[in-house]
Each structure stands twice: as structure tokens, then as C-alpha cells.
Coordinates of C-alpha atoms in Angstrom, one line a residue:
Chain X
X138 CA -6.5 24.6 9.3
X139 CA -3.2 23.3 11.5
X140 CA -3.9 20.2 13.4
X141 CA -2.1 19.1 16.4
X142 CA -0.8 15.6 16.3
X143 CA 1.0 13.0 18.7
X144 CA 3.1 10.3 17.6
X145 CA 6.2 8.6 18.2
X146 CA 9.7 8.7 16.4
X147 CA 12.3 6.5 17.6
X148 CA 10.7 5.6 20.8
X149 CA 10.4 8.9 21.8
X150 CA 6.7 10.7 22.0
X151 CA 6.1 14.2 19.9
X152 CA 3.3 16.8 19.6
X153 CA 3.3 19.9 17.2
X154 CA 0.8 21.5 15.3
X155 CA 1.5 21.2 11.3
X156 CA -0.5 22.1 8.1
X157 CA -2.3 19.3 6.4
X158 CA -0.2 19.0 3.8
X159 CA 3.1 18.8 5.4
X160 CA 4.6 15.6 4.4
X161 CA 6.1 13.0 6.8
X162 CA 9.2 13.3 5.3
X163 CA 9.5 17.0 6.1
X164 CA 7.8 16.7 9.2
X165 CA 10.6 14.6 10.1
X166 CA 13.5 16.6 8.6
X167 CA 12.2 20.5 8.9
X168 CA 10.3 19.7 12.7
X169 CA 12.3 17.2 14.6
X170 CA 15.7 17.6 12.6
X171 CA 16.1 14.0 12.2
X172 CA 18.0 15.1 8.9
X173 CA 19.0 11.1 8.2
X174 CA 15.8 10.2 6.7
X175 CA 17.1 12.1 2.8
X176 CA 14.5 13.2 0.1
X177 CA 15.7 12.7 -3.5
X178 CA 13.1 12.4 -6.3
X179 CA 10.3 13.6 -4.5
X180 CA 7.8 11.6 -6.3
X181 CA 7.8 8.1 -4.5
X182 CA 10.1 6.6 -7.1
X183 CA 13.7 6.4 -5.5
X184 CA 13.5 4.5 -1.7
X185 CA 15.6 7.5 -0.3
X186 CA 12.5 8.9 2.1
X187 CA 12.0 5.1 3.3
X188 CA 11.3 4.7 7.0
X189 CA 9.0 2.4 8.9
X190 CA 5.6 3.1 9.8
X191 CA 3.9 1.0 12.6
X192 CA 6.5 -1.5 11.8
X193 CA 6.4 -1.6 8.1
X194 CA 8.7 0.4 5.7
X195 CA 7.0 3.2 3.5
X196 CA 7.8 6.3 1.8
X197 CA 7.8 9.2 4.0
X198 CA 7.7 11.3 0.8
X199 CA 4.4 9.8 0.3
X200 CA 2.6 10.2 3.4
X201 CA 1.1 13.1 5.2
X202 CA 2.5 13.7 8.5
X203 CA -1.4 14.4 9.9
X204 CA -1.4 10.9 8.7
X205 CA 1.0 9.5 10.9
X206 CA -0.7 10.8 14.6
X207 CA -0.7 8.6 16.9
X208 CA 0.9 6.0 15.5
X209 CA 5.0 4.8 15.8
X210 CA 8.0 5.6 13.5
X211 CA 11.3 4.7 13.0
X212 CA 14.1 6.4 11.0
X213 CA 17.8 5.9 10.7
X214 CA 18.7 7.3 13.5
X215 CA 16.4 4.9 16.0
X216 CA 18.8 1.9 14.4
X217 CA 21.7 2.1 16.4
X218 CA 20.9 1.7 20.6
X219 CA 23.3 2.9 22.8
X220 CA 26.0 3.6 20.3
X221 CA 26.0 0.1 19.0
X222 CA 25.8 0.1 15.0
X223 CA 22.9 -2.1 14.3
X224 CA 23.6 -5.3 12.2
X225 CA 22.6 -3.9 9.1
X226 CA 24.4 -0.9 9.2
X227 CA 27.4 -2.9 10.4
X228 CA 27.0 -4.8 7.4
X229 CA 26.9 -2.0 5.0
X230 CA 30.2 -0.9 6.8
X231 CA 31.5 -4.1 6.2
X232 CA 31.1 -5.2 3.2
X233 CA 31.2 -1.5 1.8
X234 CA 27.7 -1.1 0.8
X235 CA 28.1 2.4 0.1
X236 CA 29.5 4.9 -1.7
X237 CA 28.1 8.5 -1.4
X238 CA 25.9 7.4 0.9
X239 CA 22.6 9.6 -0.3
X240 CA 20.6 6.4 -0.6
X241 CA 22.0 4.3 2.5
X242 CA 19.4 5.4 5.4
X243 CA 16.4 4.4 2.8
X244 CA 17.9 1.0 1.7
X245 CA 18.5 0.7 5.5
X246 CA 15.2 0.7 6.2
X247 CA 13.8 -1.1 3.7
X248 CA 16.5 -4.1 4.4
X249 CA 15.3 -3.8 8.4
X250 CA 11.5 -4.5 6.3
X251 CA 12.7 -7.5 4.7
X252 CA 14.5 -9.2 7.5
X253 CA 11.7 -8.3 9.8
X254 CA 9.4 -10.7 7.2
X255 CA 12.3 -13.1 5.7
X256 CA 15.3 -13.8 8.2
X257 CA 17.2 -15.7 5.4
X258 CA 16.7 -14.2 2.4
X259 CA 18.5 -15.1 -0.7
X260 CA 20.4 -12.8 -3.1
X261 CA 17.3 -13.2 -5.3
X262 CA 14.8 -12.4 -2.4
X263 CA 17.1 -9.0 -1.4
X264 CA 17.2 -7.5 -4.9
X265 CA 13.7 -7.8 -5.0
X266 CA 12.7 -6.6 -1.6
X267 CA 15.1 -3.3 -2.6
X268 CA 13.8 -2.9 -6.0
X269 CA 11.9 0.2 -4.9
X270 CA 15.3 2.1 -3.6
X271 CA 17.7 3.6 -6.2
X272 CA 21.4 3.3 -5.8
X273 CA 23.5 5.4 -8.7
X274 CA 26.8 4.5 -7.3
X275 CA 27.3 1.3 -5.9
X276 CA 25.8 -1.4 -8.6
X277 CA 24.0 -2.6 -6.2
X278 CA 26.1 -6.1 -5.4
X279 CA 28.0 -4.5 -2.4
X280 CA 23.9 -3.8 -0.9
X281 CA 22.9 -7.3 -1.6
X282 CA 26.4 -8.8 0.6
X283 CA 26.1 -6.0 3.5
X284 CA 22.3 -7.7 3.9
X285 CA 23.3 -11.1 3.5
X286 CA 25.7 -10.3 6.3
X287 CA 23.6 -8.3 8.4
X288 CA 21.1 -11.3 7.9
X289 CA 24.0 -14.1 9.5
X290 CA 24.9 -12.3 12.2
X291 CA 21.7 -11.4 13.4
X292 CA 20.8 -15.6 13.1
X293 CA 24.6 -15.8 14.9
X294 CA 23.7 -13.2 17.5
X295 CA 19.8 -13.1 17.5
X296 CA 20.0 -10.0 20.9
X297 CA 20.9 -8.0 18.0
X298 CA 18.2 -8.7 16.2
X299 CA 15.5 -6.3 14.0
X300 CA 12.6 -6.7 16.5
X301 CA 12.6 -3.6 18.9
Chain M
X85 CA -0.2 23.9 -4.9
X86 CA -3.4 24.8 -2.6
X87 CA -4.1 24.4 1.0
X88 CA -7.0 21.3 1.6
X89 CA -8.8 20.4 5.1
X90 CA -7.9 17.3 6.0
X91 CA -10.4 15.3 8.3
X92 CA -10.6 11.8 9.7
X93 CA -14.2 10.7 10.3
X94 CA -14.9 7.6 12.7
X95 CA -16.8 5.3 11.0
X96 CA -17.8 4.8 7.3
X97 CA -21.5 6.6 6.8
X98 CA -19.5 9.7 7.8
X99 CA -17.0 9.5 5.4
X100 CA -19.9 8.9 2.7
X101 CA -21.4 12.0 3.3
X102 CA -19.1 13.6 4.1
X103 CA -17.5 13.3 0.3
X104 CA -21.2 12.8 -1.0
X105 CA -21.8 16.4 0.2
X106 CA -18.5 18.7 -0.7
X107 CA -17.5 18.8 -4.6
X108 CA -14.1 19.6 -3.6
X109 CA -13.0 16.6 -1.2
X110 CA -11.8 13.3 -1.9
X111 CA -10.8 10.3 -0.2
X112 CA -7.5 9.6 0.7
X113 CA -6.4 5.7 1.5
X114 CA -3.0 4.4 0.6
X115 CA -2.3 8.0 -0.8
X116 CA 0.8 6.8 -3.6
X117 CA -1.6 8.0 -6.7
X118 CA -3.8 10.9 -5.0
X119 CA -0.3 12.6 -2.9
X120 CA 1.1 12.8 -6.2
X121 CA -1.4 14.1 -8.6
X122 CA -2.2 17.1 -5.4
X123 CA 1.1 17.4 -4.5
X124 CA 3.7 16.9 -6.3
X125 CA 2.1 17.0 -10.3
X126 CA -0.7 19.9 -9.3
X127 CA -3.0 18.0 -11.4
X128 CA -5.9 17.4 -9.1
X129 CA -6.8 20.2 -6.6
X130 CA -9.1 19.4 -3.7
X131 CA -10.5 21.4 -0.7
X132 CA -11.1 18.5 1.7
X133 CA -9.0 15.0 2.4
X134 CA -11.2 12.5 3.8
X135 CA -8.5 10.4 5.4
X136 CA -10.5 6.8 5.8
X137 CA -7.1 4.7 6.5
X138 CA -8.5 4.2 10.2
X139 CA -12.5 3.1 8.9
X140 CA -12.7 -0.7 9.5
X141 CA -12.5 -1.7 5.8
X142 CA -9.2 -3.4 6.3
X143 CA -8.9 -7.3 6.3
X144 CA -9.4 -10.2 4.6
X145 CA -11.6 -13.4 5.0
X146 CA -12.6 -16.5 3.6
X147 CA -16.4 -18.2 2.4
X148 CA -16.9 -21.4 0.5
X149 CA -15.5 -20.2 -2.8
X150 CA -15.1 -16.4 -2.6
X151 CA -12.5 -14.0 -0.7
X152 CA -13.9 -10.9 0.5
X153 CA -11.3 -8.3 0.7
X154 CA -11.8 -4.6 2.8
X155 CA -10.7 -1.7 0.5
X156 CA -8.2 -1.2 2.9
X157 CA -6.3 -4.1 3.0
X158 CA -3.0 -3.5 1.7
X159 CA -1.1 -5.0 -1.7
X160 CA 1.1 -6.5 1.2
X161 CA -1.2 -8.1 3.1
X162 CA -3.1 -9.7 0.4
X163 CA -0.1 -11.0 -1.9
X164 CA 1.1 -12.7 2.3
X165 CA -2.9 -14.6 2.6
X166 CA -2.4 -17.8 2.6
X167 CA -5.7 -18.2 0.4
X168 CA -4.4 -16.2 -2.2
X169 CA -1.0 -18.6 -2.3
X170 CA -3.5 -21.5 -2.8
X171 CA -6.2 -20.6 -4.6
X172 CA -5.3 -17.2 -6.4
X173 CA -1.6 -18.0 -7.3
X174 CA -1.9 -15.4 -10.0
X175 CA -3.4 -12.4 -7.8
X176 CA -0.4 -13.2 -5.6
X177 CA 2.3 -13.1 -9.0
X178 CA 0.9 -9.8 -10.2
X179 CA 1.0 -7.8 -6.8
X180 CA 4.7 -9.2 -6.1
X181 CA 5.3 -7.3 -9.8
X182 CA 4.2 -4.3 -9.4
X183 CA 5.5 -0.8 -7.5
X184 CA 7.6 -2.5 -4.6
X185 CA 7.6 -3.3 -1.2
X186 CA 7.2 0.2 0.6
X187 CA 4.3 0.8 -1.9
X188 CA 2.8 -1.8 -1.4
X189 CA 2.7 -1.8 2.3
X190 CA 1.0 1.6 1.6
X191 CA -1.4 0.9 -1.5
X192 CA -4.3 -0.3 -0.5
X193 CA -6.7 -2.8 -2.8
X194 CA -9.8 -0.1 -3.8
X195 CA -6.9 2.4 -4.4
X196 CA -5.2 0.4 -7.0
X197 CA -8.6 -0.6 -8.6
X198 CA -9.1 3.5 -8.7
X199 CA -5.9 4.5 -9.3
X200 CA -4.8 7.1 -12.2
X201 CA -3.8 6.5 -15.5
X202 CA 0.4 7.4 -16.0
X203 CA 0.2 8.8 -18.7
X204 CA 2.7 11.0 -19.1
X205 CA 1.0 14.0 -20.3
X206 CA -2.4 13.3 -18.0
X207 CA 0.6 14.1 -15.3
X208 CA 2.1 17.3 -16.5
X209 CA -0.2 20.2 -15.8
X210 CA 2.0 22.4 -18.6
X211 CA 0.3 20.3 -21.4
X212 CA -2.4 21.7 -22.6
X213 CA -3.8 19.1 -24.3
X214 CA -5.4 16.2 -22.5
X215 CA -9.1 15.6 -22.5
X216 CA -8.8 13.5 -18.9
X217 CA -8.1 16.3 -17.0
X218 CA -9.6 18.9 -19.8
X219 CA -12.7 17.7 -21.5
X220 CA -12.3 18.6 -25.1
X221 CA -8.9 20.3 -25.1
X222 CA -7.8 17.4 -27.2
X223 CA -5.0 14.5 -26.3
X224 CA -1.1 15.0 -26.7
X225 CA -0.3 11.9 -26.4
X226 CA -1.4 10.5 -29.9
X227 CA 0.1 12.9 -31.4
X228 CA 3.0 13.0 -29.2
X229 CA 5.5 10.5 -27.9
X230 CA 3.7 7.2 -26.3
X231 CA 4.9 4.0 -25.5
X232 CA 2.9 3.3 -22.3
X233 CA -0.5 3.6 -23.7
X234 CA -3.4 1.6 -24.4
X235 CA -3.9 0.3 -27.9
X236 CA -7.7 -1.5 -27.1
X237 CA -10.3 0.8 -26.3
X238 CA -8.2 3.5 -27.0
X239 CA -9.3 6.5 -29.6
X240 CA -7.7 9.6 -31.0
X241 CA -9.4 11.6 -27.7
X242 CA -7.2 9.4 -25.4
X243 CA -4.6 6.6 -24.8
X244 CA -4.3 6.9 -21.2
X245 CA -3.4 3.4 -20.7
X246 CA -5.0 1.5 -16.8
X247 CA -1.9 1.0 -15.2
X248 CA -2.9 -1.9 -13.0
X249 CA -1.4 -5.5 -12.8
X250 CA -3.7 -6.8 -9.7
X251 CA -6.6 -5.6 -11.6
X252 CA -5.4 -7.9 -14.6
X253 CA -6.5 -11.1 -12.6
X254 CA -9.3 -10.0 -10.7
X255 CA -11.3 -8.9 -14.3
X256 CA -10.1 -12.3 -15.4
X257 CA -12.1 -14.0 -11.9
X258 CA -15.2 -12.2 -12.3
X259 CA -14.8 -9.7 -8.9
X260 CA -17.1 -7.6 -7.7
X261 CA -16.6 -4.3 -6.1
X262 CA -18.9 -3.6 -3.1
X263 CA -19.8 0.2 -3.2
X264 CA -21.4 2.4 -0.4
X265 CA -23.2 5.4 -1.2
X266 CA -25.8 8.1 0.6
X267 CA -28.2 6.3 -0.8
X268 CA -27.2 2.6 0.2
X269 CA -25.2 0.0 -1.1
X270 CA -24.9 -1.4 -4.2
X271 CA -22.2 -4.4 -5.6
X272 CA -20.8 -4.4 -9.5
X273 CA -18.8 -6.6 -11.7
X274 CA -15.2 -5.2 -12.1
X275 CA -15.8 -6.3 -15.5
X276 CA -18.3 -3.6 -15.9
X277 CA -17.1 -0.9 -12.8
X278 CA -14.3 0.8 -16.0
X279 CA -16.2 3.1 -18.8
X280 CA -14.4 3.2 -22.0
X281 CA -12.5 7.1 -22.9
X282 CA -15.6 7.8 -25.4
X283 CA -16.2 11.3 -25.8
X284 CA -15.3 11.8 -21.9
X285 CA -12.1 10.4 -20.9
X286 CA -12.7 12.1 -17.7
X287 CA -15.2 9.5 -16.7
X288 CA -13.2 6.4 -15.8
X289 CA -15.6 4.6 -13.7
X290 CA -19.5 3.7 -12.3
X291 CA -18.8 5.3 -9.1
X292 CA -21.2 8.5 -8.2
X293 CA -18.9 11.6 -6.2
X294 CA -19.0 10.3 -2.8
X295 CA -19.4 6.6 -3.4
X296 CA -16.8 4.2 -1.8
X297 CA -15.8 1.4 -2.8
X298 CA -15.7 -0.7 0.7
X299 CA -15.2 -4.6 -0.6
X300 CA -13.8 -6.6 -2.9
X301 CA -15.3 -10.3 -3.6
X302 CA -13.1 -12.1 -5.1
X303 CA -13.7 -15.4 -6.6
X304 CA -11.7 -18.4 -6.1
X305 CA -10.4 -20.7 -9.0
X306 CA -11.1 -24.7 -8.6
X307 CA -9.2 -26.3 -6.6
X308 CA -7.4 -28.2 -9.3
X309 CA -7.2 -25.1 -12.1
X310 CA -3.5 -23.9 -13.1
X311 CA -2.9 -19.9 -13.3
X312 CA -0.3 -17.4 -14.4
X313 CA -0.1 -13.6 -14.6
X314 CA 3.1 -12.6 -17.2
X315 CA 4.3 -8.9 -17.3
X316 CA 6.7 -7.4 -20.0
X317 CA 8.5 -4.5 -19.2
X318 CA 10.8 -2.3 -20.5
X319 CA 13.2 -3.3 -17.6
X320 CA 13.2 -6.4 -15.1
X321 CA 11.6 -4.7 -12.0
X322 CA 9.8 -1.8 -10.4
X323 CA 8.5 -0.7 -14.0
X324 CA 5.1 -0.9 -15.3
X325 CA 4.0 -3.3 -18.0
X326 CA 4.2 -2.7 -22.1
X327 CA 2.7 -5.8 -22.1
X328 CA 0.9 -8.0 -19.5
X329 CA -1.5 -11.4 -19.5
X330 CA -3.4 -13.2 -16.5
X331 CA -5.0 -16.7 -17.1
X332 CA -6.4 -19.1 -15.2
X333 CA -7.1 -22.6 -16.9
X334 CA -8.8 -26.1 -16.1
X335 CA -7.3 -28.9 -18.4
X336 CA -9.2 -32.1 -18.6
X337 CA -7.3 -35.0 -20.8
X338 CA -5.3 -32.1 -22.7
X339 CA -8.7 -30.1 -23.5
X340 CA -9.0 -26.5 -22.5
X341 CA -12.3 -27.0 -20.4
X342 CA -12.4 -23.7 -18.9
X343 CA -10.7 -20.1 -19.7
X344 CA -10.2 -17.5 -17.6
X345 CA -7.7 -14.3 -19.8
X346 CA -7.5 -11.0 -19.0
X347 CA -4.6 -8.5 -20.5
X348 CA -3.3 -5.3 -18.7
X349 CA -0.9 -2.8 -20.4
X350 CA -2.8 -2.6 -23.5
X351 CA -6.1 -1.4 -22.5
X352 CA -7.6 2.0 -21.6
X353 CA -9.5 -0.4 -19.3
X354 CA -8.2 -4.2 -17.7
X355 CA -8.8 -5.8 -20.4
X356 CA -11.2 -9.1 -20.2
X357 CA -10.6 -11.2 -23.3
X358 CA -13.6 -12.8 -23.4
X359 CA -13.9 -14.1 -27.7
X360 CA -10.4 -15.5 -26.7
X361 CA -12.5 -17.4 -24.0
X362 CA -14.8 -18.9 -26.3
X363 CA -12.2 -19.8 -28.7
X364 CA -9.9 -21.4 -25.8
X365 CA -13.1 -23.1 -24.1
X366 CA -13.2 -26.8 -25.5
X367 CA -10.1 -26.5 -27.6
X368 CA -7.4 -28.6 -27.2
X369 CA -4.4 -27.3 -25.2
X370 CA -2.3 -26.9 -28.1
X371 CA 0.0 -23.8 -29.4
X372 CA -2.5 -22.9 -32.6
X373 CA -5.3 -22.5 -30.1
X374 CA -3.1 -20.6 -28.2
X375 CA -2.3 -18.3 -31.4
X376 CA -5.8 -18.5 -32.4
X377 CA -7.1 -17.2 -29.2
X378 CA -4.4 -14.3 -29.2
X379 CA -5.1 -12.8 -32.6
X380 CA -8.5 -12.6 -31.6
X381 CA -8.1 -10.7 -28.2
X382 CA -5.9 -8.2 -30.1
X383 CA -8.7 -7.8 -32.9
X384 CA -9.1 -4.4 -34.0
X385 CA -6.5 -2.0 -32.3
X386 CA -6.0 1.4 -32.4
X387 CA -2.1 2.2 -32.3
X388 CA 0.1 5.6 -32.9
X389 CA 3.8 5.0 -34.2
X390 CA 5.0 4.3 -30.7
X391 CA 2.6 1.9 -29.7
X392 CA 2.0 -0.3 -32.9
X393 CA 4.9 -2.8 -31.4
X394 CA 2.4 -3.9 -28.5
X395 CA 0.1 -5.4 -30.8
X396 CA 2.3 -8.2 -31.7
X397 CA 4.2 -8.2 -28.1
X398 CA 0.6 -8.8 -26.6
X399 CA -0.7 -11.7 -28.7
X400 CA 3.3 -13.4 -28.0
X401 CA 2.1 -12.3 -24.6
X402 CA -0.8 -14.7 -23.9
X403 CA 0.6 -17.0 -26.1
X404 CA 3.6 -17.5 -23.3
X405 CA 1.1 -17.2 -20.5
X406 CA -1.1 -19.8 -22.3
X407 CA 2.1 -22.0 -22.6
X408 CA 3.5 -21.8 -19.2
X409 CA -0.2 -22.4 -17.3
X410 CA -1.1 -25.6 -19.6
X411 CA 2.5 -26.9 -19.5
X412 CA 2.7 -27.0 -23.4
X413 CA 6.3 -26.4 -24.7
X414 CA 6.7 -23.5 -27.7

């Protein structure tokens, strides 16, 4: 009943064989050990399993990883190249858009979604592109400047940018 | 939590038998109602996914005066057509309100026309009590506590409320579901797809086991007609709606020449309010028709203590929507 599939996680390519009904999110965590990508609720409601799918954010939580062969993902840990904080997590650093941290790779991701579709986004437009990732620390308001941040300096710096 | 087969067939007669033939499999699209209910609630047990994510049911395009959407296309990609912007301003408003954006890249159009009732109790295999997923072992939820439930076309069997906001406009427009069977195709109204709880509560919908829903044809309002979808919820986003109104209207000289109203978090079903229609159609564009044509959608519910505050939240409802689409102050 295993099935073998191939796929790629941050650029780099991946074959195992896994049960049907492993999820993405696990397959991530349990068979690579890319431990960044966190599971919370379990039951698509909280953002924290978010990572990007053939260049679109989704819940891993949510998704089989049979599902996923052959095609490309990114997690947390594919956001940073060389070393080099990418813009958004430099802005979450910055303007201290974090507190325990649990939620930070999924509203990550789900910000790298946003600017991928909306360069400039307002407050307005941010609050609603991260309405399906839960936050129980921060109020949220520390989120919405670390993306408006992340959002000018990739404009200011555009090499930095979300497109790779 | 049992083991399934998952399979991936290659093109869409393969997938139709395939689930035509096997009383245990089922198809899996977006996945963000069926991973659940397997999963994660142990509600629904299967022996076979049919993933058909990769079957070439995914796109929109554009005739004369219709859009035909593939099953697959995503909430995304049809709230971002630039058709639906123009033409279907409402379809547009009620995907950008409901789940959020990671869901919506994932939840595709026939899944959210199929998808599962939330009821709370539907979802938790410990109750005993829900004729849904038990025929005849009675309903909790009426006698238990229920806010998100249906209050039309709802009974003491069951007030599993359809959860749907894109639905909403797409009853109000008249769209018709394009189905594919062993047997061949065949198209129906989504205004007659949904069967009422009845006795069986378990039967939600036209569609035989096996049949797949492959298109959606969506009409497209005149060019010069004004539209609005309205949700009320409990908090101001990612929620689902107590309360929610489409309409779509054509105005001539400050008379209502043509209605379109359909109401979704109130009904078992998407709810097309058609006697509010006829009462709207040739009426002047006024507040008491606007009152008058809301009493008359909410004729006759049936409500338990925790959902009796809906029936005045809905008429207030489509009396806003009616407002803000005709441009008439309260």
C-alpha cells in the first residue's frame, strides 16, 4: 500500500516510500527533519503547518504527502540563501514580530504568498492575507509592521526579492 | 483511523469508474473538507482515494454571457479572473470571505459546492445521535447547543446548516453543474443539485456514487446590474456566516426591474429566495420593499433556542444587502 514518491523541498530533489495517509506536514517533519515547518491545531484552522506548494501557500496539515510527488515545496528553512535572513524574516526580527515564536515559520510563509501576489500591500491587505494563521502572543500589530517592512525593502532592494 | 489506497488515474473516464465501481472510494480534490472528516474527525471511512487534482478539469473561460469553470479551479484562481471582477463582483466578495488564503489556494470550486455540513455534532464521531452520518439515530443538535445551524429547510431530524458562501451567489445566478457519470453526462441547476434533510439527511445531493461533478456554468449578470454578497459572523474574519445575503439587481428609473437573492447561513440548503424575487421584481427600490421582500424569504422557519436570533438577523440581512446594491440610504 506504500507508494514511492519524488519531489522537491527547498530546491533540493527527494524520493521515499510513505503510506497514503502520511500527511505533508509529517512527511516534512518525521522524514526529512525539516522540523521548522510546526503543527499546532491539527485541523487546518491555525496557519502554523503553512508552506508553499508549487509556489502557493497551503496547509501542509491538510495535504497528503502522496499528493505532493513530483511537484516543488518550500518551508522555512528554504527562506534564507546562503546564510542571509530573507527580507521577511529580517522584518520579523526587526520590528519584533514575534514572541514565542510557535506561529512565526507559518505566518512566514503565508506573508512570502502575499508579497508574491501584492508587492505593496496595505495594513488592511496584510491582516487579511494572514487571517488564516493564529498568533496567541503578539496581537498581531508587530506581524502586520515586520511585513510592511519586509515589503519596502524588498521594493528598495528588489535582488532580495520573494521570487526564487 | 483506517488505512485507504490512494490512486491517481490519468484522465477523467478512469476516475469515473473507477469510484462508479468501489463503494468504499471517494474522490479527493482540494482535500480541506474530505482530510478532515478521514483523518482527523474519523467520521467518514474510505478504502480508496481517487486523487483527481492532476485530471484536466482545472481553468476557467469565457462565452458570450456564461463562465465555464473546471471543478478544479481553485477559490483563488476564480476570486483573481478578471471576468469575475467585472461581471460577477459578488462571486468575487463571497470567496474573498470565506476560509483564507492557504485554503483557498487549495479548495477547489466542485469541492466547496460538495462540501460537508459543520455542524458540530455531524463532526464528532462520540455523539451518537446524528441522522447524517446515522440514518435514524436521531439529531443532537436540536436538542443540543446550536448556533450555526439552518433555520429554513431545517426539521427536528436535522439542522446541519450548508456552510458555503460561494454557493450563496452562484444559486442566486442560476448555475449549472456539469456532471459525468458511467453512463454519460448529464448538466443540473444548482438550484435543484441540494435535496432537503427529509427523512434522510444523509442524502445531500442528485449526484449517483461515482458521479463527478467536472464544470461549473456560471451565468453572467448584465453588464449594467449592481451586486453584493453581505456575511455576518460571529467575528470579523476567517469565521463562517450566522447570517449571509447575495443579490444581484437591475434598477431602471428607481424600479427594481430584475432580482436576483439568495441567503447562505440559514439554510440546510443555499437558499434561493425566490417569493422575495417576485415581490422585489417591479417594485420600487425603496426600504418597505426591501422589508417586504425579507419577511417573506424568512416565512415559515423552524428554529431551536439557539438559533431563533437568525430569523430576525437574516431578514436585517437582505434588508442591508438590498440597501447597499440599490444605493438606497436606511
Amino acid at each position: 500500500m506504500t507508494r514511492i514518491i519524488t519531489l522537491r523541498v527547498n530546491g533540493k530533489s527527494y524520493e521515499n516510500e510513505v503510506s497514503p495517509r502520511l500527511l505533508l506536514v509529517h512527511y516534512l517533519r518525521d522524514v526529512l527533519g525539516l522540523t521548522g515547518t510546526h503543527i499546532a491545531c491539527d485541523t487546518s484552522q491555525c496557519g502554523a503547518c503553512t508552506v508553499m506548494f508549487n509556489g502557493e501557500s497551503v496547509k501542509s496539515c491538510t495535504m497528503l504527502a502522496v499528493q505532493a510527488d513530483g511537484g516543488e515545496v518550500k518551508t522555512v528553512e528554504g527562506l534564507a540563501t546562503n546564510g542571509k535572513l530573507h527580507p521577511l524574516q529580517q522584518g520579523f526580527w526587526e520590528k519584533h514580530g514575534l514572541q514565542c515564536g510557535f506561529c512565526t515559520p507559518g505566518m512566514l510563509m503565508s506573508s512570502l504568498n502575499l508579497l508574491q501576489r501584492n508587492p505593496d500591500p496595505t495594513p488592511d491587505e496584510i491582516r487579511h492575507a494572514l487571517e488564516g494563521n493564529l498568533c496567541r502572543c503578539t496581537g498581531y500589530q508587530n506581524i502586520v509592521a515586520a511585513v510592511q517592512w519586509a515589503a519596502q525593502e524588498m521594493k528598495a532592494k528588489p535582488a532580495a526579492g520573494v521570487a526564487e | 483511523m483506517n488505512a485507504f489506497e490512494y490512486v491517481r488515474p490519468d484522465d477523467v473516464a478512469g476516475a469515473v469508474t473507477m469510484v462508479s465501481r468501489d463503494p468504499h472510494a471517494s474522490y479527493l480534490a482540494g482535500g480541506t473538507t474530505l482530510l478532515d472528516l478521514v483523518l482527523k474527525d474519523g467520521v467518514v471511512e474510505l478504502g480508496r482515494v481517487v486523487d483527481i487534482t492532476r485530471l484536466p478539469l482545472r481553468g476557467i473561460s469565457r462565452g458570450d454571457d456564461t463562465l465555464r469553470v473546471g471543478a478544479l479551479t481553485t477559490m483563488e484562481e476564480l476570486a483573481a479572473d478578471p471576468t469575475v471582477t467585472e461581471r460577477l463582483p459578488f462571486v468575487r466578495e463571497a470567496l474573498l470571505l470565506g476560509a483564507s488564503p492557504q485554503l483557498r489556494n487549495m479548495a477547489t470550486v466542485g469541492g466547496n459546492i460538495l462540501q460537508r455540513t459543520r455542524c458540530r455534532y455531524f463532526r464528532d464521531p462520540t455523539v451518537a445521535a446524528c441522522n447524517k452520518r446515522a440514518p435514524g439515530s436521531g439529531c443532537a443538535a436540536v436538542t443540543g447547543v446550536a448556533r450555526m445551524h439552518a433555520i429554513l429547510g431545517a426539521r427536528a431530524a436535522c439542522i446541519a446548516l450548508h456552510a458555503s458562501d460561494l454557493c450563496v451567489p452562484l444559486v442566486a445566478l442560476d448555475a449549472v453543474v456539469h456532471i459525468q457519470g458511467v453512463g454519460g453526462k448529464r448538466s443540473v441547476p444548482l438550484t435543484e443539485f441540494y435535496v432537503l434533510p427529509g427523512d434522510r439527511p444523509d442524502i445531500e445531493n442528485v449526484l449517483q456514487h461515482g458521479e463527478l461533478i467536472t464544470e461549473v456554468e456560471v451565468p453572467l449578470l448584465p453588464v449594467n446590474a449592481r451586486s453584493g454578497y453581505l456575511k455576518v459572523r460571529d467575528r470579523a474574519s476567517y469565521e463562517f456566516a450566522l447570517t449571509s445575503a447575495a443579490a444581484a439587481l437591475l434598477i431602471e428609473d428607481g424600479t427594481i426591474a430584475r432580482a436576483r437573492l439568495a441567503l447562505g447561513g440559514v439554510g440546510t440548503i443555499p437558499r434561493r429566495a425566490r417569493e422575495a424575487e417576485e415581490l422585489l421584481n417591479g417594485a420600487p427600490a425603496v426600504n418597505q420593499t426591501f422589508r417586504a421582500a425579507a419577511e417573506v424569504a424568512l416565512r415559515d422557519p423552524f428554529t431551536v433556542s439557539g438559533t431563533a436570533f437568525k430569523v430576525e438577523l437574516a431578514k436585517r440581512t437582505i434588508v442591508r444587502i438590498l440597501q447597499t446594491v440599490s444605493g438606497v440610504q436606511s
